[in-house]
Amino acid sequence: MALSKEKQQILRDDVHNIRVVAGPGSGKTTLILEKAYDLVKKGVPPNKILIITYTNKAAEDIEKKISKRIKEKGFYVSTFHGFCTRFMREYPSSFKEYRGFRVLDELGQLLFIVKWNKLIRTESTQTIEPLKLRNYFGRIKDNYSKEEFKKIEHPIKESYFNYCDKLYEQKRMDFGDLINFVSNTILQDKPLQKIAQEKFDYIFVDEYQDINNNQENLLKLFLKPTTKLMVVGDKNQSIYGFRGSDIRIFESFEKSFKKTKSYLLTKNYRSTWKIINLSNKYMELTDTTKIIGNSDKEDGQLTKEGNKITIKEYPDKNKEALETITQIKKWKEEHKINNFSDVAILLRSVKGDSQRFIEVMDKFDIPYEVIGDGGLFELPFIQAVLDCYKQLAEKDKVTNEYLEIDLDRFDISDKISKGPLAIYYKIIEKSKRLQQAIRDNDEEVLTNLGKFSKIISTYCENFNFDRNGDYLLTFYNNLSRIDVEFLDTEQPNMEYNNSVKILTLHKSKGLEFPLVIIPGVNKDNYKLKNNDFISELFDYYTPKDDMRRAFYVAMTRAKQKLILSYYDNPAEYITDILGQQDLVFYEKYNQSRLFFEPPEEIEIESSEPEKETLELTYYKLIEFWKCPFAYKLRFHHDLLIPRTFMFTYGSILHSLLYHINLAIKNKEKYDIDAIIQEKVPRPLSHFNFRQLIENYPDTFKDELKQIVAIEKPFEFSLGDSIINGRMDLLVKNKQGKYAIVEFKSGTWDYQKEEHTRKQVNLYALSQNEHDITEGIIYFFGSGGKRIDFKITKKQTELEIYDAISKISLGKFGKDTRSCENCVFNEYPICPYNSSKNPNIQMDSDEEDEEKRDFCCEL
């Protein structure tokens, strides 16, 4: 791959800590990858390289690209939060205090605040909306230590510490806690401090302009004097100040680290010259900082001149929506665009402004994808489902014309006591319209049903439900009020290809589209509210500057054509560029063009969408091998089924073994009865765990002499997938060979043994630094049945490749042989499942595997 002179210089620089100022479309991800490849070629072991990204999707994409060029496994590629989770699991002796804690995502944090509202709030915070309160708590936690904040007098202080205390009491942690718990433990644990400093030789951090103070403090703990750091970012694309990111950290890099050098990447390989030049004018970039196109054939495709940027004025918002979608339809019919997926509509707020576009696209039968959970609540069938909950709370009959549903409360009474998610599946089951969508394999409907199931599932994790359904109105009111627009910073997956994408300016970061339309650029839509309760704690943050940069990010997503439009009064982002006549076409609705210019012909070259990276676990693979169609519903469309979040029999057994193995590894004395008394919750105390595990130390006396790792996490790339998980125990046997031990709480049968052999072989595939030759399976439920076998990775690898290929190609055929034990017996939304057994019992080991997959526990 040809690289620019600037990038070649960066590749050769092994002396400095490097800051790369990388403008939009400059190929910064390619640079990080090339630098990593170059280091491995020079002999640096992959496990000495850490790559930190801002989103999980970016991490998956980088890991997949690395695996296609480098066979060696072991790279650390993740977000800050993902890295902290992995580090805590790798060194369990140092983090025993947090064993069993569950990590809340941002929706989980919001619902946690809603649940414990009365205990968290004080008189000073009574009127603050829960979403804002969550945001304030996050910003404080990301930038202040507890000791620092205790010294500050502020009205939010008491509520903040109430929130922190309640999290710890409930064995929950948010993303900020992950960072702080790891940092604080390293600072207090001298052996761990040494491990952290010696762990990596090279660290890369992408999107460094969006870092916060506590992330920078964590980063410094992993730097020894010889560790080389490379950060990549662009202060003009810093858009998350409202979440606590501090742009000053990027700007002061050369003061914060020794022996530094900065490089500037200004060449944009994405956009046309017209888009590049207008974005430069918009940001008032100087000659030294402005972005340029590519004029060097040796450095890739040459930048085209391109169309002028179109600015359109409309008399009202409905005419803006109608003409925008009409124009997209016309371009598609005239083959000016080849695929609807070439078009993105970027909005300030999906929740507040997408409905008018959705209605017109529904009318014209244009496929679309609303990206971001906020837009879910604008979809007609999601609004209809919410209406069903409201009716169920208020009366004995549920009817909805849109869903084609007519349901008596009696028909759903068995699901009411099981909570809102069980009711959700009853609504899907009884809705003729939704059942038809499942039979027709309607990707749009199925994907959005899955997204909504995740929101309901997160709610269920945080609230209890009475048997008579008194919770229903509270559930409806809470869900209706939740504005999840900015809860998720994750770079979105494109779930179905041939569809117009509707997303926010912020969500568009990291993406690119041939044709970008930014409508509704009005003063009212872009008005900034001056009601930041904690603004004095972050005096460097200016919301106006953040929003201006967000608009710049949105403009620079366009590859070939950019259209801006407004009604009523234009926002300043429009007025600032209207005078650029050489770059801009101005049109007024139903009037001739200003400056009497003829209309430009456009023809969009389609971009081939990249294949999404599959994220797999062994449990998901087992489910695919059982029935591909059930896998499709559960994991491709993420239709989450109701499940218990209480401790399971299997998870308790694994917890007891964890603490016994930890004591043995650390050469500490232990008392099995004391461990049982401390770790077994009262509802499960009737199980005779003592009898189950009392012979375990003798059965494994040779292996337990040389424990290498307990519940070791792993992640590796295979084909187009990332496979992750945790192995129960990694040991050296008496012959000095490495062996993986897998514990099963249930009883032995032949099929379970075969599945578990595959499971252990998959775990062996993940290991690069250890040559695994032996596997051991131990079934506690069969009086302690031990099975030793030789590792045979090749056959398992071929079977996994076959599964990945079928999943990637969308081969989700039904297998009715598995219907009898399928979870869709109890929640019968599958059109192929004719089994009459609604009360299946999940195997205890499968239940434990699922719990590990879905609950983000440490």
PDB file of C-alpha atoms in Angstrom, residues 164-344:
ATOM      1  CA  CYS A 164     -21.684   6.349  43.888  1.00  0.00           C
ATOM      2  CA  ASP A 165     -22.530   4.706  47.210  1.00  0.00           C
ATOM      3  CA  LYS A 166     -25.712   3.133  45.851  1.00  0.00           C
ATOM      4  CA  LEU A 167     -23.840   1.714  42.833  1.00  0.00           C
ATOM      5  CA  TYR A 168     -21.277   0.045  45.090  1.00  0.00           C
ATOM      6  CA  GLU A 169     -23.961  -1.233  47.484  1.00  0.00           C
ATOM      7  CA  GLN A 170     -25.848  -2.852  44.573  1.00  0.00           C
ATOM      8  CA  LYS A 171     -22.624  -4.325  43.107  1.00  0.00           C
ATOM      9  CA  ARG A 172     -22.919  -2.185  39.980  1.00  0.00           C
ATOM     10  CA  MET A 173     -20.384   0.014  38.266  1.00  0.00           C
ATOM     11  CA  ASP A 174     -20.630   2.499  35.435  1.00  0.00           C
ATOM     12  CA  PHE A 175     -18.010   3.129  32.753  1.00  0.00           C
ATOM     13  CA  GLY A 176     -16.307   5.819  34.854  1.00  0.00           C
ATOM     14  CA  ASP A 177     -15.945   3.368  37.740  1.00  0.00           C
ATOM     15  CA  LEU A 178     -14.138   0.890  35.493  1.00  0.00           C
ATOM     16  CA  ILE A 179     -11.448   3.473  34.747  1.00  0.00           C
ATOM     17  CA  ASN A 180     -11.180   4.704  38.332  1.00  0.00           C
ATOM     18  CA  PHE A 181     -11.188   1.293  40.023  1.00  0.00           C
ATOM     19  CA  VAL A 182      -8.356   0.076  37.797  1.00  0.00           C
ATOM     20  CA  SER A 183      -6.325   3.278  38.267  1.00  0.00           C
ATOM     21  CA  ASN A 184      -6.781   3.347  42.045  1.00  0.00           C
ATOM     22  CA  THR A 185      -5.959  -0.357  42.440  1.00  0.00           C
ATOM     23  CA  ILE A 186      -2.762   0.010  40.395  1.00  0.00           C
ATOM     24  CA  LEU A 187      -1.687   3.006  42.495  1.00  0.00           C
ATOM     25  CA  GLN A 188      -2.253   1.083  45.752  1.00  0.00           C
ATOM     26  CA  ASP A 189      -0.831  -2.276  44.626  1.00  0.00           C
ATOM     27  CA  LYS A 190       2.927  -2.102  44.001  1.00  0.00           C
ATOM     28  CA  PRO A 191       3.242  -5.523  42.281  1.00  0.00           C
ATOM     29  CA  LEU A 192       0.322  -4.626  39.986  1.00  0.00           C
ATOM     30  CA  GLN A 193       1.937  -1.250  39.322  1.00  0.00           C
ATOM     31  CA  LYS A 194       5.006  -3.039  38.021  1.00  0.00           C
ATOM     32  CA  ILE A 195       2.884  -5.387  35.901  1.00  0.00           C
ATOM     33  CA  ALA A 196       1.064  -2.410  34.347  1.00  0.00           C
ATOM     34  CA  GLN A 197       4.273  -0.561  33.507  1.00  0.00           C
ATOM     35  CA  GLU A 198       5.894  -3.628  31.953  1.00  0.00           C
ATOM     36  CA  LYS A 199       2.812  -4.812  30.073  1.00  0.00           C
ATOM     37  CA  PHE A 200       3.185  -2.846  26.798  1.00  0.00           C
ATOM     38  CA  ASP A 201       6.006  -1.525  24.642  1.00  0.00           C
ATOM     39  CA  TYR A 202       3.739   0.441  22.278  1.00  0.00           C
ATOM     40  CA  ILE A 203       0.398   2.110  22.939  1.00  0.00           C
ATOM     41  CA  PHE A 204      -1.831   3.710  20.286  1.00  0.00           C
ATOM     42  CA  VAL A 205      -4.859   5.865  21.141  1.00  0.00           C
ATOM     43  CA  ASP A 206      -7.325   6.877  18.423  1.00  0.00           C
ATOM     44  CA  GLU A 207      -9.738   9.861  18.700  1.00  0.00           C
ATOM     45  CA  TYR A 208      -7.477  11.390  21.345  1.00  0.00           C
ATOM     46  CA  GLN A 209      -9.321  14.714  21.129  1.00  0.00           C
ATOM     47  CA  ASP A 210     -12.251  13.001  22.931  1.00  0.00           C
ATOM     48  CA  ILE A 211     -10.256  11.745  25.921  1.00  0.00           C
ATOM     49  CA  ASN A 212     -11.024  12.800  29.512  1.00  0.00           C
ATOM     50  CA  ASN A 213      -8.753  13.420  32.506  1.00  0.00           C
ATOM     51  CA  ASN A 214      -9.188  10.043  34.199  1.00  0.00           C
ATOM     52  CA  GLN A 215      -8.533   8.182  30.939  1.00  0.00           C
ATOM     53  CA  GLU A 216      -5.282  10.127  30.539  1.00  0.00           C
ATOM     54  CA  ASN A 217      -4.322   9.300  34.148  1.00  0.00           C
ATOM     55  CA  LEU A 218      -4.973   5.602  33.479  1.00  0.00           C
ATOM     56  CA  LEU A 219      -2.887   5.734  30.302  1.00  0.00           C
ATOM     57  CA  LYS A 220       0.105   7.117  32.172  1.00  0.00           C
ATOM     58  CA  LEU A 221       0.062   4.138  34.569  1.00  0.00           C
ATOM     59  CA  PHE A 222       0.887   1.815  31.635  1.00  0.00           C
ATOM     60  CA  LEU A 223       3.852   3.840  30.409  1.00  0.00           C
ATOM     61  CA  LYS A 224       7.350   2.913  31.442  1.00  0.00           C
ATOM     62  CA  PRO A 225      10.197   5.206  30.289  1.00  0.00           C
ATOM     63  CA  THR A 226      10.797   3.115  27.159  1.00  0.00           C
ATOM     64  CA  THR A 227       7.117   2.629  26.180  1.00  0.00           C
ATOM     65  CA  LYS A 228       6.265   4.532  23.024  1.00  0.00           C
ATOM     66  CA  LEU A 229       2.915   6.301  22.813  1.00  0.00           C
ATOM     67  CA  MET A 230       1.192   7.403  19.600  1.00  0.00           C
ATOM     68  CA  VAL A 231      -2.052   9.374  19.758  1.00  0.00           C
ATOM     69  CA  VAL A 232      -4.200  10.362  16.790  1.00  0.00           C
ATOM     70  CA  GLY A 233      -6.889  13.025  16.738  1.00  0.00           C
ATOM     71  CA  ASP A 234      -8.139  16.376  15.489  1.00  0.00           C
ATOM     72  CA  LYS A 235      -9.253  19.187  17.783  1.00  0.00           C
ATOM     73  CA  ASN A 236     -11.663  20.354  15.063  1.00  0.00           C
ATOM     74  CA  GLN A 237     -13.534  17.049  15.481  1.00  0.00           C
ATOM     75  CA  SER A 238     -13.820  17.227  19.263  1.00  0.00           C
ATOM     76  CA  ILE A 239     -17.602  16.943  19.793  1.00  0.00           C
ATOM     77  CA  TYR A 240     -18.062  15.213  23.140  1.00  0.00           C
ATOM     78  CA  GLY A 241     -17.373  18.018  25.582  1.00  0.00           C
ATOM     79  CA  PHE A 242     -20.944  17.581  26.842  1.00  0.00           C
ATOM     80  CA  ARG A 243     -19.877  14.097  28.007  1.00  0.00           C
ATOM     81  CA  GLY A 244     -16.738  15.253  29.770  1.00  0.00           C
ATOM     82  CA  SER A 245     -14.025  15.017  27.110  1.00  0.00           C
ATOM     83  CA  ASP A 246     -11.365  17.703  27.526  1.00  0.00           C
ATOM     84  CA  ILE A 247      -9.919  19.133  24.318  1.00  0.00           C
ATOM     85  CA  ARG A 248      -7.033  20.653  26.294  1.00  0.00           C
ATOM     86  CA  ILE A 249      -5.524  17.193  26.807  1.00  0.00           C
ATOM     87  CA  PHE A 250      -4.979  16.815  23.068  1.00  0.00           C
ATOM     88  CA  GLU A 251      -3.584  20.336  22.786  1.00  0.00           C
ATOM     89  CA  SER A 252      -1.156  19.907  25.701  1.00  0.00           C
ATOM     90  CA  PHE A 253       0.224  16.501  24.638  1.00  0.00           C
ATOM     91  CA  GLU A 254       3.758  17.850  24.212  1.00  0.00           C
ATOM     92  CA  LYS A 255       3.720  19.212  27.763  1.00  0.00           C
ATOM     93  CA  SER A 256       2.273  16.055  29.304  1.00  0.00           C
ATOM     94  CA  PHE A 257       4.775  13.583  27.850  1.00  0.00           C
ATOM     95  CA  LYS A 258       8.514  13.571  27.306  1.00  0.00           C
ATOM     96  CA  LYS A 259      10.371  13.362  24.013  1.00  0.00           C
ATOM     97  CA  THR A 260       7.364  14.144  21.821  1.00  0.00           C
ATOM     98  CA  LYS A 261       6.881  15.039  18.181  1.00  0.00           C
ATOM     99  CA  SER A 262       3.752  16.136  16.320  1.00  0.00           C
ATOM    100  CA  TYR A 263       2.866  15.295  12.733  1.00  0.00           C
ATOM    101  CA  LEU A 264       0.155  16.883  10.620  1.00  0.00           C
ATOM    102  CA  LEU A 265      -1.983  14.882   8.162  1.00  0.00           C
ATOM    103  CA  THR A 266      -4.015  17.334   6.088  1.00  0.00           C
ATOM    104  CA  LYS A 267      -4.754  15.295   2.980  1.00  0.00           C
ATOM    105  CA  ASN A 268      -8.407  14.234   2.638  1.00  0.00           C
ATOM    106  CA  TYR A 269      -8.835  11.057   0.540  1.00  0.00           C
ATOM    107  CA  ARG A 270     -12.624  10.989   1.036  1.00  0.00           C
ATOM    108  CA  SER A 271     -14.282  14.151  -0.258  1.00  0.00           C
ATOM    109  CA  THR A 272     -14.258  16.282  -3.425  1.00  0.00           C
ATOM    110  CA  TRP A 273     -12.294  19.541  -3.681  1.00  0.00           C
ATOM    111  CA  LYS A 274     -15.525  21.551  -3.397  1.00  0.00           C
ATOM    112  CA  ILE A 275     -16.534  19.882  -0.124  1.00  0.00           C
ATOM    113  CA  ILE A 276     -12.989  20.154   1.238  1.00  0.00           C
ATOM    114  CA  ASN A 277     -12.695  23.846   0.389  1.00  0.00           C
ATOM    115  CA  LEU A 278     -16.095  24.750   1.814  1.00  0.00           C
ATOM    116  CA  SER A 279     -15.383  22.913   5.072  1.00  0.00           C
ATOM    117  CA  ASN A 280     -12.072  24.806   5.311  1.00  0.00           C
ATOM    118  CA  LYS A 281     -13.906  28.119   4.879  1.00  0.00           C
ATOM    119  CA  TYR A 282     -16.525  27.080   7.419  1.00  0.00           C
ATOM    120  CA  MET A 283     -13.897  26.290  10.088  1.00  0.00           C
ATOM    121  CA  GLU A 284     -11.750  29.295   9.077  1.00  0.00           C
ATOM    122  CA  LEU A 285      -8.677  27.095   8.773  1.00  0.00           C
ATOM    123  CA  THR A 286      -5.382  28.806   7.967  1.00  0.00           C
ATOM    124  CA  ASP A 287      -2.924  27.894   5.214  1.00  0.00           C
ATOM    125  CA  THR A 288      -0.946  25.769   7.668  1.00  0.00           C
ATOM    126  CA  THR A 289      -3.942  23.880   9.061  1.00  0.00           C
ATOM    127  CA  LYS A 290      -6.373  23.676   6.144  1.00  0.00           C
ATOM    128  CA  ILE A 291      -7.309  20.340   4.620  1.00  0.00           C
ATOM    129  CA  ILE A 292      -6.291  19.550   1.035  1.00  0.00           C
ATOM    130  CA  GLY A 293      -7.216  16.912  -1.517  1.00  0.00           C
ATOM    131  CA  ASN A 294      -4.869  14.414  -3.134  1.00  0.00           C
ATOM    132  CA  SER A 295      -2.982  15.519  -6.266  1.00  0.00           C
ATOM    133  CA  ASP A 296      -0.369  12.751  -6.175  1.00  0.00           C
ATOM    134  CA  LYS A 297      -1.094   9.638  -8.263  1.00  0.00           C
ATOM    135  CA  GLU A 298       1.493   7.714  -6.252  1.00  0.00           C
ATOM    136  CA  ASP A 299      -0.516   8.396  -3.117  1.00  0.00           C
ATOM    137  CA  GLY A 300      -3.848   6.870  -4.188  1.00  0.00           C
ATOM    138  CA  GLN A 301      -6.903   8.069  -6.087  1.00  0.00           C
ATOM    139  CA  LEU A 302      -6.836  11.707  -7.183  1.00  0.00           C
ATOM    140  CA  THR A 303      -9.362  14.075  -5.634  1.00  0.00           C
ATOM    141  CA  LYS A 304     -12.121  15.122  -8.020  1.00  0.00           C
ATOM    142  CA  GLU A 305     -13.407  18.687  -8.344  1.00  0.00           C
ATOM    143  CA  GLY A 306     -16.993  17.596  -7.620  1.00  0.00           C
ATOM    144  CA  ASN A 307     -20.361  19.343  -7.516  1.00  0.00           C
ATOM    145  CA  LYS A 308     -21.043  22.556  -5.687  1.00  0.00           C
ATOM    146  CA  ILE A 309     -22.654  22.265  -2.279  1.00  0.00           C
ATOM    147  CA  THR A 310     -26.407  22.841  -2.556  1.00  0.00           C
ATOM    148  CA  ILE A 311     -28.222  25.048  -0.036  1.00  0.00           C
ATOM    149  CA  LYS A 312     -32.022  24.929  -0.223  1.00  0.00           C
ATOM    150  CA  GLU A 313     -34.602  27.143   1.464  1.00  0.00           C
ATOM    151  CA  TYR A 314     -38.148  25.850   2.099  1.00  0.00           C
ATOM    152  CA  PRO A 315     -41.294  27.603   3.345  1.00  0.00           C
ATOM    153  CA  ASP A 316     -41.972  24.978   6.042  1.00  0.00           C
ATOM    154  CA  LYS A 317     -40.620  21.729   7.452  1.00  0.00           C
ATOM    155  CA  ASN A 318     -43.160  19.438   5.775  1.00  0.00           C
ATOM    156  CA  LYS A 319     -42.332  20.725   2.304  1.00  0.00           C
ATOM    157  CA  GLU A 320     -38.643  20.271   3.152  1.00  0.00           C
ATOM    158  CA  ALA A 321     -39.248  16.613   4.069  1.00  0.00           C
ATOM    159  CA  LEU A 322     -41.487  15.932   1.048  1.00  0.00           C
ATOM    160  CA  GLU A 323     -39.114  17.421  -1.538  1.00  0.00           C
ATOM    161  CA  THR A 324     -36.005  15.883   0.050  1.00  0.00           C
ATOM    162  CA  ILE A 325     -37.434  12.357  -0.130  1.00  0.00           C
ATOM    163  CA  THR A 326     -39.041  12.987  -3.538  1.00  0.00           C
ATOM    164  CA  GLN A 327     -35.624  14.003  -4.868  1.00  0.00           C
ATOM    165  CA  ILE A 328     -33.985  10.844  -3.473  1.00  0.00           C
ATOM    166  CA  LYS A 329     -36.722   8.739  -5.120  1.00  0.00           C
ATOM    167  CA  LYS A 330     -36.215  10.547  -8.446  1.00  0.00           C
ATOM    168  CA  TRP A 331     -32.423  10.102  -8.359  1.00  0.00           C
ATOM    169  CA  LYS A 332     -32.875   6.384  -7.685  1.00  0.00           C
ATOM    170  CA  GLU A 333     -35.355   6.014 -10.577  1.00  0.00           C
ATOM    171  CA  GLU A 334     -33.004   7.922 -12.898  1.00  0.00           C
ATOM    172  CA  HIS A 335     -30.026   5.805 -11.714  1.00  0.00           C
ATOM    173  CA  LYS A 336     -28.227   8.920 -10.450  1.00  0.00           C
ATOM    174  CA  ILE A 337     -27.768   6.882  -7.281  1.00  0.00           C
ATOM    175  CA  ASN A 338     -27.466   3.095  -7.469  1.00  0.00           C
ATOM    176  CA  ASN A 339     -28.384   2.209  -3.892  1.00  0.00           C
ATOM    177  CA  PHE A 340     -30.464   3.910  -1.231  1.00  0.00           C
ATOM    178  CA  SER A 341     -27.587   3.176   1.168  1.00  0.00           C
ATOM    179  CA  ASP A 342     -25.514   5.804  -0.700  1.00  0.00           C
ATOM    180  CA  VAL A 343     -27.654   8.461   1.017  1.00  0.00           C
ATOM    181  CA  ALA A 344     -27.481   9.668   4.617  1.00  0.00           C
TER     182      ALA A 344
END
